[in-house]
């Protein structure tokens, strides 16, 4: 089994980038694997240094897919290398995950009971699956994936923390290529290792100011297997299976699946 949670080589070392990860190398059920230097996932790009931009340019970045809301984009626009195609595909009209609020303020102005971060995230994952806005975003995401067909061109997709909206994008993408669900779950959970330093520093500051919020903020800034299970439950209720959901709700055709495998597998 490809134990993704142990694969720290996937975590790209940027000066000011959090949760930047290579998706190459994951093996399908038929023995093929995802190509390296074709697709990466990350948290926000707004604080990247010039060295980070040079790194991404040298890495081959050609397309930046941004799952954040317009208000998040206005507040913290992406920094990307010159010549990179920028694509805005907001999964939510506003950031329901609250990740952008927490990044901007240690004690954020959040619009739900701050003691219920865990329960809030379970609801967020259900909405990712059921809302028309999110379905449209992921449908268009597949269009961008299909357009990333030139050899050595890299597509990056991200949100604010690179874990929820981005996490589900990775689930859909890896599943359609034939990556086992066990590996997909491990990649999803790798966020906690990739973001550990950033989240630890954040929680230290939260504890200084209001220790009662630590558990809730941790729930908002990390991933949990139960979040993914909440999405899977919503998928089962909506479509019966993940395969049916991607085909019927995201409208990915058999021919497109074949093309995606040609582009991303070797």
XYZ file of N, CA and C in Angstrom:
798
model
N 0.848 -1.207 0.000
C 0.000 0.000 0.000
C 0.877 1.249 0.000
N 0.464 2.264 -0.736
C 1.186 3.534 -0.788
C 0.794 4.354 0.435
N 1.599 4.238 1.489
C 1.236 4.893 2.745
C 1.552 6.379 2.670
N 0.569 7.130 2.188
C 0.782 8.547 1.899
C 1.145 9.342 3.138
N 0.622 8.943 4.283
C 0.871 9.728 5.487
C 2.339 9.683 5.895
N 3.104 8.711 5.371
C 4.533 8.637 5.660
C 5.367 9.341 4.593
N 4.737 9.759 3.507
C 5.487 10.252 2.362
C 5.723 11.751 2.445
N 6.645 12.111 3.328
C 6.928 13.530 3.499
C 7.624 14.125 2.284
N 8.158 13.280 1.387
C 8.763 13.817 0.164
C 7.728 14.521 -0.708
N 6.461 14.254 -0.481
C 5.394 14.928 -1.243
C 5.257 16.396 -0.843
N 5.690 16.732 0.352
C 5.518 18.093 0.870
C 6.621 18.976 0.290
N 6.232 19.957 -0.506
C 7.190 20.828 -1.176
C 7.657 21.916 -0.214
N 8.947 22.177 -0.225
C 9.569 23.072 0.751
C 9.631 24.492 0.201
N 8.601 25.265 0.454
C 8.571 26.668 0.065
C 8.825 27.543 1.284
N 9.347 28.725 1.066
C 9.672 29.620 2.177
C 8.425 30.092 2.915
N 7.381 30.420 2.165
C 6.180 30.996 2.783
C 4.909 30.292 2.320
N 5.051 29.075 1.863
C 3.901 28.295 1.415
C 3.577 27.193 2.401
N 2.297 26.977 2.644
C 1.840 25.953 3.582
C 1.076 24.868 2.827
N 1.359 23.609 3.170
C 0.589 22.474 2.659
C 0.695 22.342 1.135
N 1.869 22.638 0.589
C 2.134 22.414 -0.836
C 2.551 20.965 -1.024
N 1.808 20.237 -1.870
C 2.060 18.798 -1.995
C 1.959 18.304 -3.429
N 2.880 17.442 -3.766
C 2.929 16.772 -5.061
C 1.995 15.557 -5.031
N 1.178 15.410 -6.077
C 0.268 14.262 -6.149
C 0.812 13.143 -7.031
N 2.005 13.341 -7.591
C 2.598 12.290 -8.405
C 2.999 11.080 -7.577
N 2.993 9.910 -8.222
C 3.466 8.688 -7.587
C 2.404 7.801 -6.986
N 1.204 8.312 -6.802
C 0.139 7.459 -6.275
C -0.213 6.388 -7.301
N -0.351 5.153 -6.833
C -0.563 4.020 -7.730
C -2.045 3.681 -7.858
N -2.442 3.334 -9.086
C -3.815 2.922 -9.350
C -3.983 1.442 -9.036
N -5.218 0.996 -9.089
C -5.503 -0.423 -8.854
C -4.980 -1.301 -9.983
N -4.630 -0.697 -11.134
C -4.123 -1.468 -12.275
C -2.606 -1.383 -12.416
N -1.937 -0.734 -11.457
C -0.480 -0.709 -11.469
C 0.153 0.510 -12.100
N -0.644 1.400 -12.658
C -0.091 2.648 -13.177
C 0.085 3.624 -12.017
N 0.692 4.775 -12.295
C 0.845 5.766 -11.238
C 0.675 7.170 -11.799
N 0.320 8.094 -10.911
C 0.171 9.490 -11.299
C 1.551 10.054 -11.633
N 1.633 10.791 -12.733
C 2.897 11.398 -13.142
C 3.324 12.461 -12.129
N 4.627 12.537 -11.904
C 5.179 13.641 -11.131
C 5.249 14.893 -12.002
N 5.281 16.035 -11.363
C 5.377 17.330 -12.055
C 4.220 17.539 -13.029
N 3.011 17.132 -12.617
C 1.794 17.396 -13.403
C 0.733 18.103 -12.579
N 0.656 17.795 -11.280
C -0.423 18.370 -10.476
C -0.001 18.459 -9.013
N -0.239 19.633 -8.411
C 0.060 19.847 -7.001
C -1.123 20.545 -6.335
N -1.208 20.389 -5.030
C -2.271 20.996 -4.229
C -1.627 21.841 -3.136
N -2.362 22.833 -2.652
C -1.740 23.704 -1.656
C -2.768 24.511 -0.888
N -2.262 25.239 0.110
C -3.028 26.289 0.786
C -2.829 27.584 0.002
N -3.013 28.723 0.652
C -2.993 30.002 -0.041
C -1.658 30.363 -0.668
N -1.715 31.199 -1.702
C -0.529 31.652 -2.422
C -0.223 33.120 -2.164
N -0.985 33.752 -1.300
C -0.891 35.211 -1.158
C 0.390 35.686 -0.481
N 1.042 34.825 0.294
C 2.240 35.241 1.027
C 3.531 34.690 0.423
N 3.468 34.125 -0.757
C 4.652 33.527 -1.364
C 5.744 34.568 -1.606
N 6.974 34.156 -1.385
C 8.121 35.026 -1.624
C 8.526 34.964 -3.095
N 9.430 35.853 -3.493
C 9.952 35.802 -4.858
C 10.668 34.479 -5.115
N 11.363 33.965 -4.116
C 12.015 32.659 -4.267
C 10.988 31.553 -4.474
N 9.862 31.645 -3.775
C 8.787 30.668 -3.965
C 8.253 30.727 -5.395
N 8.070 31.938 -5.904
C 7.573 32.089 -7.271
C 8.565 31.507 -8.267
N 9.846 31.717 -8.036
C 10.864 31.135 -8.914
C 10.837 29.611 -8.839
N 10.634 29.087 -7.620
C 10.541 27.635 -7.445
C 9.381 27.067 -8.258
N 8.216 27.704 -8.154
C 7.038 27.212 -8.866
C 7.197 27.354 -10.371
N 7.839 28.424 -10.800
C 8.096 28.595 -12.226
C 9.004 27.487 -12.743
N 10.079 27.212 -12.010
C 10.996 26.140 -12.394
C 10.318 24.775 -12.317
N 9.357 24.633 -11.416
C 8.636 23.365 -11.255
C 7.730 23.079 -12.446
N 7.382 24.137 -13.195
C 6.556 23.968 -14.382
C 5.138 24.470 -14.252
N 4.861 25.263 -13.197
C 3.491 25.726 -12.976
C 2.976 26.531 -14.165
N 1.825 26.110 -14.693
C 1.205 26.809 -15.812
C -0.233 27.237 -15.524
N -0.917 26.533 -14.598
C -2.315 26.843 -14.287
C -2.523 26.852 -12.780
N -3.178 27.902 -12.293
C -3.511 28.063 -10.873
C -5.027 28.085 -10.738
N -5.597 27.032 -10.150
C -7.038 26.940 -9.915
C -7.309 27.315 -8.461
N -8.093 28.362 -8.269
C -8.353 28.944 -6.948
C -9.799 28.667 -6.551
N -9.985 27.844 -5.513
C -11.326 27.464 -5.054
C -11.923 28.454 -4.054
N -11.240 29.534 -3.752
C -11.717 30.466 -2.727
C -12.850 31.357 -3.241
N -13.566 31.955 -2.303
C -14.632 32.899 -2.638
C -14.032 34.219 -3.101
N -14.867 35.058 -3.728
C -14.370 36.338 -4.228
C -13.873 37.231 -3.095
N -14.544 37.199 -1.947
C -14.099 38.034 -0.825
C -12.723 37.600 -0.325
N -12.458 36.301 -0.322
C -11.134 35.810 0.059
C -10.074 36.265 -0.943
N -10.430 36.191 -2.217
C -9.498 36.594 -3.273
C -9.184 38.079 -3.172
N -10.222 38.893 -2.956
C -10.020 40.343 -2.854
C -9.103 40.690 -1.684
N -9.268 39.961 -0.582
C -8.491 40.243 0.628
C -7.049 39.748 0.511
N -6.875 38.601 -0.148
C -5.549 37.961 -0.213
C -5.312 37.383 -1.602
N -5.056 38.234 -2.602
C -4.880 37.740 -3.975
C -3.659 36.838 -4.114
N -3.758 35.884 -5.022
C -2.657 34.961 -5.267
C -1.431 35.682 -5.816
N -0.274 35.209 -5.411
C 0.987 35.578 -6.055
C 1.426 34.382 -6.883
N 1.526 34.557 -8.184
C 1.883 33.454 -9.073
C 2.943 33.916 -10.066
N 3.713 32.975 -10.616
C 4.737 33.348 -11.593
C 4.121 33.988 -12.833
N 4.877 34.865 -13.466
C 4.435 35.474 -14.715
C 4.133 34.391 -15.744
N 3.043 34.584 -16.473
C 2.668 33.632 -17.508
C 1.787 32.495 -17.032
N 1.506 32.440 -15.722
C 0.634 31.396 -15.184
C -0.826 31.761 -15.426
N -1.598 30.819 -15.919
C -3.035 31.017 -16.118
C -3.741 30.952 -14.764
N -4.523 31.980 -14.458
C -5.257 32.016 -13.189
C -6.730 31.731 -13.447
N -7.292 30.780 -12.685
C -8.687 30.377 -12.854
C -9.391 30.426 -11.502
N -10.409 31.263 -11.382
C -11.198 31.357 -10.153
C -12.417 30.451 -10.258
N -12.503 29.467 -9.353
C -13.636 28.536 -9.314
C -14.141 28.438 -7.874
N -14.881 29.433 -7.401
C -15.305 29.440 -5.995
C -16.251 28.288 -5.649
N -15.835 27.460 -4.701
C -16.674 26.348 -4.241
C -17.843 26.873 -3.414
N -17.590 27.927 -2.631
C -18.635 28.604 -1.867
C -18.633 30.085 -2.225
N -19.776 30.727 -2.093
C -19.822 32.179 -2.311
C -19.081 32.925 -1.202
N -19.092 32.347 0.000
C -18.291 32.847 1.112
C -17.538 31.657 1.700
N -16.478 31.929 2.453
C -15.655 30.852 3.004
C -16.340 30.205 4.202
N -17.107 29.159 3.953
C -17.792 28.458 5.038
C -16.819 27.713 5.940
N -15.635 27.391 5.435
C -14.671 26.649 6.254
C -14.060 27.520 7.343
N -14.150 28.852 7.186
C -13.596 29.832 8.126
C -12.072 29.866 8.140
N -11.417 29.107 7.258
C -9.950 29.061 7.266
C -9.340 30.425 6.987
N -9.941 31.178 6.073
C -9.368 32.482 5.742
C -9.501 33.455 6.909
N -10.609 33.383 7.641
C -10.793 34.249 8.807
C -9.750 33.948 9.876
N -9.490 32.678 10.082
C -8.543 32.287 11.117
C -7.122 32.675 10.721
N -6.805 32.576 9.439
C -5.481 32.987 8.973
C -5.267 34.486 9.178
N -6.348 35.263 9.046
C -6.234 36.715 9.141
C -6.231 37.219 10.577
N -6.792 36.438 11.500
C -6.892 36.885 12.889
C -6.864 35.679 13.808
N -6.014 35.731 14.816
C -5.908 34.593 15.730
C -7.230 34.337 16.438
N -7.919 35.406 16.831
C -9.269 35.262 17.374
C -10.219 35.824 16.321
N -10.658 34.969 15.409
C -11.373 35.450 14.234
C -12.815 35.837 14.519
N -13.365 36.625 13.618
C -14.789 36.939 13.656
C -15.507 35.888 12.821
N -15.957 34.831 13.476
C -16.609 33.750 12.760
C -18.098 33.788 13.032
N -18.871 33.362 12.025
C -20.312 33.582 12.089
C -21.078 32.345 12.550
N -20.474 31.562 13.465
C -21.178 30.449 14.091
C -20.608 30.311 15.495
N -21.213 29.466 16.311
C -20.735 29.258 17.678
C -19.295 28.742 17.643
N -18.317 29.529 18.105
C -16.916 29.124 17.975
C -16.540 27.888 18.771
N -17.396 27.461 19.672
C -17.100 26.254 20.441
C -17.464 24.987 19.675
N -18.081 25.149 18.510
C -18.566 23.995 17.760
C -17.860 23.836 16.414
N -16.541 24.029 16.402
C -15.795 23.928 15.154
C -15.927 22.576 14.486
N -15.874 21.501 15.283
C -15.961 20.147 14.729
C -17.302 19.919 14.040
N -18.387 20.243 14.719
C -19.719 20.052 14.138
C -19.909 20.932 12.903
N -19.356 22.140 12.962
C -19.441 23.038 11.811
C -18.776 22.412 10.590
N -17.621 21.787 10.773
C -16.909 21.200 9.644
C -17.661 20.012 9.059
N -18.348 19.255 9.878
C -19.173 18.165 9.343
C -20.239 18.722 8.405
N -20.839 19.840 8.794
C -21.844 20.483 7.938
C -21.220 21.022 6.656
N -20.013 21.576 6.767
C -19.328 22.118 5.589
C -19.134 21.031 4.537
N -18.723 19.853 4.966
C -18.466 18.777 4.007
C -19.746 18.291 3.335
N -20.841 18.319 4.058
C -22.126 17.984 3.431
C -22.468 19.012 2.363
N -22.223 20.283 2.662
C -22.546 21.340 1.706
C -21.633 21.302 0.488
N -20.381 20.907 0.673
C -19.491 20.747 -0.474
C -20.102 19.777 -1.478
N -20.750 18.753 -0.991
C -21.324 17.726 -1.861
C -22.655 18.151 -2.455
N -23.475 18.859 -1.701
C -24.862 19.076 -2.121
C -25.128 20.414 -2.800
N -24.292 21.424 -2.576
C -24.582 22.758 -3.100
C -24.287 22.855 -4.594
N -25.189 23.512 -5.339
C -24.998 23.686 -6.779
C -23.727 24.462 -7.094
N -23.413 25.455 -6.258
C -22.208 26.257 -6.469
C -20.957 25.380 -6.469
N -20.874 24.462 -5.516
C -19.684 23.616 -5.423
C -19.633 22.613 -6.570
N -20.779 22.078 -6.956
C -20.803 21.146 -8.092
C -20.301 21.826 -9.360
N -20.731 23.061 -9.569
C -20.276 23.817 -10.741
C -18.766 24.025 -10.695
N -18.244 24.355 -9.521
C -16.801 24.590 -9.386
C -16.008 23.332 -9.717
N -16.432 22.193 -9.193
C -15.686 20.960 -9.436
C -15.871 20.465 -10.867
N -17.043 20.722 -11.447
C -17.224 20.379 -12.862
C -16.225 21.167 -13.713
N -16.106 22.458 -13.441
C -15.162 23.291 -14.181
C -13.710 22.937 -13.856
N -13.475 22.455 -12.655
C -12.142 21.966 -12.282
C -11.711 20.840 -13.215
N -12.619 19.926 -13.491
C -12.288 18.837 -14.412
C -11.982 19.364 -15.809
N -12.658 20.423 -16.226
C -12.329 21.036 -17.516
C -10.889 21.539 -17.526
N -10.466 22.167 -16.432
C -9.088 22.656 -16.347
C -8.092 21.499 -16.299
N -8.443 20.434 -15.591
C -7.588 19.248 -15.563
C -7.404 18.679 -16.964
N -8.473 18.654 -17.733
C -8.406 18.142 -19.103
C -7.579 19.056 -19.997
N -7.576 20.344 -19.692
C -6.809 21.289 -20.496
C -5.323 21.292 -20.194
N -4.926 20.638 -19.117
C -3.518 20.605 -18.691
C -2.796 19.430 -19.360
N -2.851 19.391 -20.688
C -2.443 18.192 -21.420
C -1.016 18.222 -21.954
N -0.363 19.382 -21.933
C 1.013 19.440 -22.431
C 1.972 18.779 -21.449
N 2.922 18.024 -21.974
C 3.913 17.375 -21.124
C 4.650 18.414 -20.287
N 4.847 18.091 -19.025
C 5.627 18.915 -18.094
C 4.934 20.202 -17.663
N 3.697 20.429 -18.095
C 2.919 21.553 -17.573
C 2.265 21.132 -16.262
N 2.356 21.982 -15.256
C 1.840 21.665 -13.922
C 0.606 22.501 -13.618
N -0.424 21.858 -13.083
C -1.619 22.536 -12.579
C -1.588 22.489 -11.063
N -1.838 23.624 -10.436
C -1.957 23.725 -8.982
C -3.393 24.094 -8.636
N -3.970 23.426 -7.629
C -5.297 23.824 -7.141
C -5.222 24.043 -5.638
N -5.982 25.040 -5.175
C -5.838 25.425 -3.773
C -7.069 26.177 -3.275
N -7.111 26.349 -1.930
C -8.080 27.241 -1.286
C -7.301 28.037 -0.238
N -7.849 28.288 0.927
C -7.116 29.052 1.942
C -6.173 28.177 2.763
N -6.678 27.055 3.251
C -5.855 26.154 4.059
C -5.408 24.916 3.288
N -5.971 24.704 2.102
C -5.573 23.575 1.279
C -6.035 22.239 1.808
N -7.180 22.226 2.507
C -7.568 20.979 3.161
C -8.996 20.513 2.884
N -9.957 21.427 2.778
C -11.364 21.038 2.648
C -11.832 21.121 1.191
N -11.924 22.327 0.660
C -12.287 22.489 -0.747
C -11.245 21.833 -1.646
N -9.981 22.048 -1.303
C -8.888 21.406 -2.037
C -8.880 19.908 -1.784
N -9.139 19.513 -0.543
C -9.153 18.096 -0.197
C -10.171 17.310 -0.989
N -11.363 17.854 -1.146
C -12.393 17.156 -1.916
C -12.071 17.183 -3.408
N -11.445 18.252 -3.882
C -10.993 18.259 -5.272
C -10.016 17.129 -5.537
N -9.107 16.899 -4.587
C -8.146 15.804 -4.716
C -8.844 14.453 -4.663
N -9.848 14.320 -3.810
C -10.610 13.070 -3.732
C -11.235 12.751 -5.088
N -11.911 13.719 -5.679
C -12.567 13.491 -6.969
C -11.546 13.142 -8.050
N -10.460 13.896 -8.093
C -9.433 13.701 -9.120
C -8.777 12.330 -8.995
N -8.308 11.986 -7.800
C -7.604 10.722 -7.619
C -8.531 9.530 -7.829
N -9.776 9.659 -7.391
C -10.711 8.542 -7.545
C -10.956 8.232 -9.015
N -11.146 9.261 -9.818
C -11.487 9.040 -11.218
C -10.317 8.430 -11.983
N -9.089 8.603 -11.462
C -7.918 7.986 -12.088
C -7.762 6.520 -11.699
N -8.506 6.078 -10.686
C -8.411 4.689 -10.252
C -7.510 4.472 -9.051
N -7.252 5.537 -8.287
C -6.472 5.398 -7.053
C -7.373 4.786 -5.977
N -6.899 3.789 -5.225
C -7.750 3.165 -4.196
C -8.205 4.172 -3.141
N -9.401 3.959 -2.624
C -9.933 4.866 -1.610
C -9.052 4.923 -0.367
N -8.392 3.808 -0.046
C -7.513 3.810 1.131
C -6.356 4.787 0.939
N -5.804 4.846 -0.269
C -4.719 5.788 -0.568
C -5.234 7.217 -0.598
N -6.425 7.400 -1.159
C -7.026 8.736 -1.220
C -7.225 9.288 0.188
N -7.684 8.441 1.095
C -7.878 8.877 2.482
C -6.542 9.259 3.115
N -5.502 8.500 2.825
C -4.188 8.811 3.380
C -3.670 10.147 2.857
N -3.907 10.419 1.572
C -3.496 11.718 1.028
C -4.277 12.842 1.703
N -5.559 12.613 1.900
C -6.396 13.609 2.576
C -5.847 13.926 3.964
N -5.487 12.901 4.716
C -5.011 13.087 6.090
C -3.588 13.638 6.155
N -2.839 13.554 5.056
C -1.477 14.086 5.026
C -1.451 15.592 5.282
N -2.575 16.261 5.067
C -2.672 17.692 5.392
C -2.218 17.973 6.822
N -2.576 17.108 7.754
C -2.239 17.371 9.160
C -0.733 17.372 9.390
N -0.015 16.519 8.673
C 1.443 16.530 8.787
C 2.025 17.728 8.050
N 1.494 18.021 6.867
C 2.030 19.109 6.049
C 1.805 20.474 6.691
N 0.747 20.594 7.483
C 0.399 21.882 8.103
C 0.739 21.940 9.589
N 1.412 20.919 10.096
C 1.605 20.784 11.547
C 2.296 21.992 12.163
N 3.390 22.449 11.557
C 4.127 23.572 12.123
C 3.301 24.835 12.162
N 2.618 25.111 11.047
C 1.787 26.313 10.962
C 0.657 26.268 11.991
N -0.038 25.135 12.071
C -1.176 25.017 12.990
C -0.707 25.074 14.443
N 0.432 24.463 14.741
C 0.952 24.484 16.116
C 1.227 25.905 16.584
N 1.845 26.708 15.724
C 2.125 28.101 16.080
C 0.831 28.888 16.262
N -0.131 28.626 15.399
C -1.425 29.296 15.504
C -2.106 28.969 16.829
N -2.096 27.686 17.203
C -2.770 27.270 18.434
C -2.076 27.823 19.680
N -0.761 28.018 19.610
C -0.061 28.650 20.735
C -0.594 30.056 20.979
N -0.818 30.783 19.894
C -1.341 32.143 20.015
C -2.785 32.136 20.506
N -3.576 31.188 20.006
C -4.969 31.074 20.457
C -5.011 30.799 21.958
N -4.157 29.883 22.413
C -4.145 29.509 23.833
C -3.821 30.707 24.720
N -2.920 31.576 24.263
C -2.561 32.770 25.037
C -3.755 33.699 25.209
N -4.593 33.762 24.188
C -5.671 34.756 24.175
C -7.002 34.206 24.688
N -7.300 32.954 24.330
C -8.570 32.360 24.766
C -8.448 30.845 24.654
N -7.985 30.214 25.722
C -7.706 28.778 25.708
C -8.943 27.946 25.412
N -10.129 28.494 25.685
C -11.360 27.730 25.456
C -11.614 27.480 23.971
N -10.930 28.233 23.107
C -11.143 28.087 21.664
C -10.175 27.111 21.003
N -9.198 26.606 21.741
C -8.136 25.810 21.120
C -8.683 24.603 20.371
N -9.528 23.808 21.011
C -10.037 22.595 20.366
C -10.858 22.923 19.128
N -11.649 23.978 19.216
C -12.495 24.348 18.094
C -11.669 24.859 16.916
N -10.673 25.700 17.189
C -9.816 26.211 16.124
C -9.006 25.075 15.510
N -8.557 24.132 16.350
C -7.851 22.966 15.821
C -8.756 22.195 14.855
N -10.014 22.034 15.211
C -10.956 21.324 14.341
C -11.141 22.042 13.014
N -11.103 23.370 13.052
C -11.284 24.161 11.836
C -10.044 24.168 10.952
N -8.866 23.979 11.530
C -7.616 24.131 10.787
C -6.908 22.814 10.484
N -7.557 21.698 10.803
C -7.005 20.384 10.480
C -8.070 19.571 9.754
N -7.686 18.368 9.322
C -8.666 17.465 8.726
C -8.890 16.289 9.669
N -10.018 15.647 9.495
C -10.420 14.540 10.349
C -11.106 13.505 9.461
N -10.833 12.248 9.734
C -11.449 11.188 8.942
C -12.970 11.317 8.922
N -13.545 11.809 10.002
C -14.998 11.943 10.063
C -15.531 13.034 9.135
N -14.701 14.022 8.807
C -15.124 15.017 7.817
C -15.315 14.334 6.466
N -14.341 13.505 6.116
C -14.426 12.777 4.849
C -15.606 11.813 4.859
N -15.853 11.185 5.996
C -17.006 10.285 6.108
C -18.319 11.044 5.946
N -18.376 12.285 6.432
C -19.582 13.104 6.255
C -19.831 13.372 4.777
N -18.756 13.635 4.033
C -18.891 13.835 2.587
C -19.337 12.547 1.910
N -18.744 11.430 2.311
C -19.107 10.150 1.706
C -20.566 9.794 1.990
N -21.035 10.127 3.185
C -22.438 9.876 3.520
C -23.355 10.708 2.641
N -23.003 11.978 2.438
C -23.809 12.848 1.577
C -23.789 12.360 0.136
N -22.640 11.858 -0.314
C -22.533 11.311 -1.669
C -23.430 10.092 -1.819
N -23.418 9.218 -0.827
C -24.255 8.016 -0.884
C -25.728 8.384 -0.928
N -26.116 9.380 -0.123
C -27.517 9.811 -0.109
C -27.905 10.491 -1.416
N -26.959 11.203 -2.024
C -27.228 11.940 -3.257
C -27.227 11.036 -4.477
N -26.200 10.156 -4.560
C -25.952 9.446 -5.815
C -25.760 7.945 -5.673
N -25.632 7.450 -4.459
C -25.436 6.021 -4.269
C -23.979 5.613 -4.178
N -23.112 6.303 -4.926
C -21.683 5.985 -4.906
C -20.891 7.186 -5.398
N -19.593 7.192 -5.087
C -18.723 8.273 -5.544
C -18.621 8.277 -7.061
N -18.561 7.106 -7.650
C -18.507 7.016 -9.111
C -19.742 7.659 -9.738
N -20.920 7.328 -9.215
C -22.159 7.915 -9.743
C -22.175 9.427 -9.546
N -21.682 9.878 -8.411
C -21.670 11.322 -8.127
C -20.820 12.072 -9.149
N -19.623 11.568 -9.395
C -18.730 12.242 -10.341
C -19.316 12.214 -11.747
N -19.918 11.106 -12.121
C -20.493 11.002 -13.472
C -21.771 11.834 -13.600
N -22.665 11.752 -12.617
C -24.001 12.345 -12.759
C -24.117 13.765 -12.219
N -23.414 14.077 -11.133
C -23.503 15.420 -10.545
C -22.419 16.359 -11.076
N -21.232 15.813 -11.344
C -20.146 16.628 -11.896
C -20.042 16.475 -13.410
N -20.809 15.539 -13.963
C -20.943 15.361 -15.422
C -19.608 15.079 -16.101
N -18.837 14.177 -15.514
C -17.593 13.725 -16.131
C -17.901 12.459 -16.928
N -17.635 12.492 -18.231
C -18.010 11.398 -19.126
C -16.928 10.316 -19.183
N -17.290 9.164 -19.746
C -16.325 8.077 -19.922
C -15.144 8.528 -20.773
N -15.423 9.265 -21.848
C -14.340 9.750 -22.709
C -13.412 10.691 -21.954
N -13.987 11.528 -21.095
C -13.159 12.447 -20.311
C -12.311 11.697 -19.289
N -12.871 10.659 -18.692
C -12.092 9.831 -17.771
C -10.905 9.214 -18.502
N -11.151 8.717 -19.702
C -10.079 8.139 -20.512
C -9.000 9.169 -20.817
N -9.421 10.382 -21.167
C -8.457 11.451 -21.465
C -7.658 11.840 -20.222
N -8.328 11.914 -19.072
C -7.633 12.251 -17.829
C -6.557 11.217 -17.504
N -6.867 9.961 -17.726
C -5.890 8.907 -17.457
C -4.695 9.017 -18.402
N -4.950 9.394 -19.650
C -3.845 9.573 -20.604
C -2.947 10.740 -20.187
N -3.560 11.795 -19.667
C -2.802 12.996 -19.296
C -1.994 12.787 -18.017
N -2.590 12.115 -17.023
C -2.007 12.110 -15.676
C -1.374 10.796 -15.233
N -1.587 9.714 -15.973
C -1.033 8.426 -15.550
C 0.101 7.970 -16.457
N 0.970 7.164 -15.880
C 2.032 6.549 -16.684
C 2.263 5.111 -16.214
